[in-house]
């Protein structure tokens, strides 16, 4: 029985064994690396989609804020007209308007509730 040593001090017969073990670890590392690459790619695409959705939501919030501002201005102007109307001698007309507004509100409420 003769044992041949290679230049690195390992026996020639065991060198093939060490090399095959290294190959198994290398294949496992490649597989795990590919798995990690796939997961990172999925996370990247998900974060891009989240960023796009955040931009869309911010745009919608900005539009809603503008709508509320314009509605607030309209409501302020209406309240100013009501104050002007109430200062005059037309308080009876103001009461009729308020009663009519309540009537319309209840009719709309009733229609919505029937749906």
mmCIF file of C-alpha atoms in Angstrom:
data_model
loop_
_atom_site.group_PDB
_atom_site.id
_atom_site.type_symbol
_atom_site.label_atom_id
_atom_site.label_comp_id
_atom_site.label_asym_id
_atom_site.label_seq_id
_atom_site.Cartn_x
_atom_site.Cartn_y
_atom_site.Cartn_z
ATOM 1 C CA UNK A 1 0.000 0.000 0.000
ATOM 2 C CA UNK A 2 1.524 3.286 -1.111
ATOM 3 C CA UNK A 3 0.271 6.721 -0.179
ATOM 4 C CA UNK A 4 1.118 9.539 -2.519
ATOM 5 C CA UNK A 5 1.177 13.015 -1.076
ATOM 6 C CA UNK A 6 0.344 16.080 -3.060
ATOM 7 C CA UNK A 7 2.132 19.401 -2.751
ATOM 8 C CA UNK A 8 -0.208 20.727 -0.020
ATOM 9 C CA UNK A 9 0.445 17.811 2.352
ATOM 10 C CA UNK A 10 -2.827 15.988 1.708
ATOM 11 C CA UNK A 11 -2.836 12.430 0.495
ATOM 12 C CA UNK A 12 -3.729 12.088 -3.174
ATOM 13 C CA UNK A 13 -6.575 9.718 -2.378
ATOM 14 C CA UNK A 14 -8.126 12.079 0.110
ATOM 15 C CA UNK A 15 -7.666 15.079 -2.159
ATOM 16 C CA UNK A 16 -10.554 13.913 -4.338
ATOM 17 C CA UNK A 17 -12.706 13.510 -1.213
ATOM 18 C CA UNK A 18 -11.878 17.009 0.022
ATOM 19 C CA UNK A 19 -12.482 18.423 -3.416
ATOM 20 C CA UNK A 20 -15.900 16.729 -3.680
ATOM 21 C CA UNK A 21 -16.845 18.038 -0.214
ATOM 22 C CA UNK A 22 -15.836 21.499 -1.276
ATOM 23 C CA UNK A 23 -17.963 21.090 -4.385
ATOM 24 C CA UNK A 24 -21.006 20.168 -2.281
ATOM 25 C CA UNK A 25 -20.536 23.269 -0.138
ATOM 26 C CA UNK A 26 -20.005 25.390 -3.224
ATOM 27 C CA UNK A 27 -23.226 24.066 -4.806
ATOM 28 C CA UNK A 28 -25.130 24.700 -1.589
ATOM 29 C CA UNK A 29 -23.734 28.241 -1.441
ATOM 30 C CA UNK A 30 -24.745 28.813 -5.064
ATOM 31 C CA UNK A 31 -28.256 27.539 -4.357
ATOM 32 C CA UNK A 32 -28.600 29.685 -1.225
ATOM 33 C CA UNK A 33 -27.182 32.681 -3.091
ATOM 34 C CA UNK A 34 -29.729 32.226 -5.865
ATOM 35 C CA UNK A 35 -32.520 31.894 -3.287
ATOM 36 C CA UNK A 36 -31.340 35.080 -1.586
ATOM 37 C CA UNK A 37 -31.117 36.863 -4.947
ATOM 38 C CA UNK A 38 -34.718 35.852 -5.708
ATOM 39 C CA UNK A 39 -35.934 37.112 -2.335
ATOM 40 C CA UNK A 40 -34.055 40.409 -2.684
ATOM 41 C CA UNK A 41 -35.530 40.868 -6.155
ATOM 42 C CA UNK A 42 -39.041 40.241 -4.795
ATOM 43 C CA UNK A 43 -38.489 42.720 -1.955
ATOM 44 C CA UNK A 44 -37.124 45.290 -4.411
ATOM 45 C CA UNK A 45 -40.154 45.017 -6.691
ATOM 46 C CA UNK A 46 -42.475 45.162 -3.681
ATOM 47 C CA UNK A 47 -40.783 48.308 -2.367
ATOM 48 C CA UNK A 48 -41.048 49.921 -5.817
ATOM 49 C CA UNK A 49 -44.771 49.107 -5.905
ATOM 50 C CA UNK A 50 -45.199 50.534 -2.397
ATOM 51 C CA UNK A 51 -43.406 53.724 -3.468
ATOM 52 C CA UNK A 52 -45.676 54.066 -6.500
ATOM 53 C CA UNK A 53 -48.768 53.517 -4.343
ATOM 54 C CA UNK A 54 -47.567 56.111 -1.813
ATOM 55 C CA UNK A 55 -47.108 58.658 -4.624
ATOM 56 C CA UNK A 56 -50.630 57.947 -5.903
ATOM 57 C CA UNK A 57 -52.105 58.237 -2.404
ATOM 58 C CA UNK A 58 -50.287 61.531 -1.793
ATOM 59 C CA UNK A 59 -51.632 62.866 -5.086
ATOM 60 C CA UNK A 60 -55.189 61.860 -4.139
ATOM 61 C CA UNK A 61 -54.804 63.424 -0.678
ATOM 62 C CA UNK A 62 -53.614 66.644 -2.299
ATOM 63 C CA UNK A 63 -56.659 66.665 -4.582
ATOM 64 C CA UNK A 64 -58.984 65.994 -1.644
ATOM 65 C CA UNK A 65 -57.345 68.817 0.320
ATOM 66 C CA UNK A 66 -57.969 71.195 -2.598
ATOM 67 C CA UNK A 67 -61.595 70.040 -2.800
ATOM 68 C CA UNK A 68 -62.080 70.612 0.927
ATOM 69 C CA UNK A 69 -60.521 74.068 0.657
ATOM 70 C CA UNK A 70 -62.880 75.051 -2.142
ATOM 71 C CA UNK A 71 -65.856 73.574 -0.256
ATOM 72 C CA UNK A 72 -64.814 75.472 2.868
ATOM 73 C CA UNK A 73 -64.717 78.701 0.875
ATOM 74 C CA UNK A 74 -68.149 78.013 -0.574
ATOM 75 C CA UNK A 75 -69.547 77.201 2.866
ATOM 76 C CA UNK A 76 -67.996 80.379 4.304
ATOM 77 C CA UNK A 77 -69.603 82.465 1.577
ATOM 78 C CA UNK A 78 -72.963 80.803 2.202
ATOM 79 C CA UNK A 79 -72.718 81.422 5.933
ATOM 80 C CA UNK A 80 -71.880 85.064 5.224
ATOM 81 C CA UNK A 81 -75.003 85.371 3.087
ATOM 82 C CA UNK A 82 -77.071 83.755 5.830
ATOM 83 C CA UNK A 83 -75.685 86.231 8.388
ATOM 84 C CA UNK A 84 -76.509 89.091 6.064
ATOM 85 C CA UNK A 85 -79.992 87.698 5.597
ATOM 86 C CA UNK A 86 -80.513 87.218 9.325
ATOM 87 C CA UNK A 87 -79.470 90.818 10.105
ATOM 88 C CA UNK A 88 -82.251 92.154 7.931
ATOM 89 C CA UNK A 89 -85.920 92.183 8.713
ATOM 90 C CA UNK A 90 -86.381 88.907 6.894
ATOM 91 C CA UNK A 91 -86.072 86.589 9.895
ATOM 92 C CA UNK A 92 -89.286 84.864 8.865
ATOM 93 C CA UNK A 93 -87.729 84.002 5.515
ATOM 94 C CA UNK A 94 -84.619 82.689 7.289
ATOM 95 C CA UNK A 95 -86.766 80.389 9.443
ATOM 96 C CA UNK A 96 -88.501 79.068 6.316
ATOM 97 C CA UNK A 97 -85.136 78.448 4.683
ATOM 98 C CA UNK A 98 -83.875 76.553 7.722
ATOM 99 C CA UNK A 99 -87.039 74.448 7.873
ATOM 100 C CA UNK A 100 -86.765 73.742 4.145
ATOM 101 C CA UNK A 101 -83.111 72.745 4.583
ATOM 102 C CA UNK A 102 -84.037 70.359 7.411
ATOM 103 C CA UNK A 103 -86.835 68.908 5.282
ATOM 104 C CA UNK A 104 -84.447 68.320 2.366
ATOM 105 C CA UNK A 105 -81.901 66.781 4.744
ATOM 106 C CA UNK A 106 -84.447 64.332 6.152
ATOM 107 C CA UNK A 107 -85.726 63.413 2.676
ATOM 108 C CA UNK A 108 -82.182 62.665 1.514
ATOM 109 C CA UNK A 109 -81.518 60.722 4.728
ATOM 110 C CA UNK A 110 -84.697 58.711 4.223
ATOM 111 C CA UNK A 111 -83.816 57.934 0.582
ATOM 112 C CA UNK A 112 -80.313 56.790 1.551
ATOM 113 C CA UNK A 113 -81.656 54.670 4.396
ATOM 114 C CA UNK A 114 -84.092 52.854 2.044
ATOM 115 C CA UNK A 115 -81.258 51.664 -0.188
#
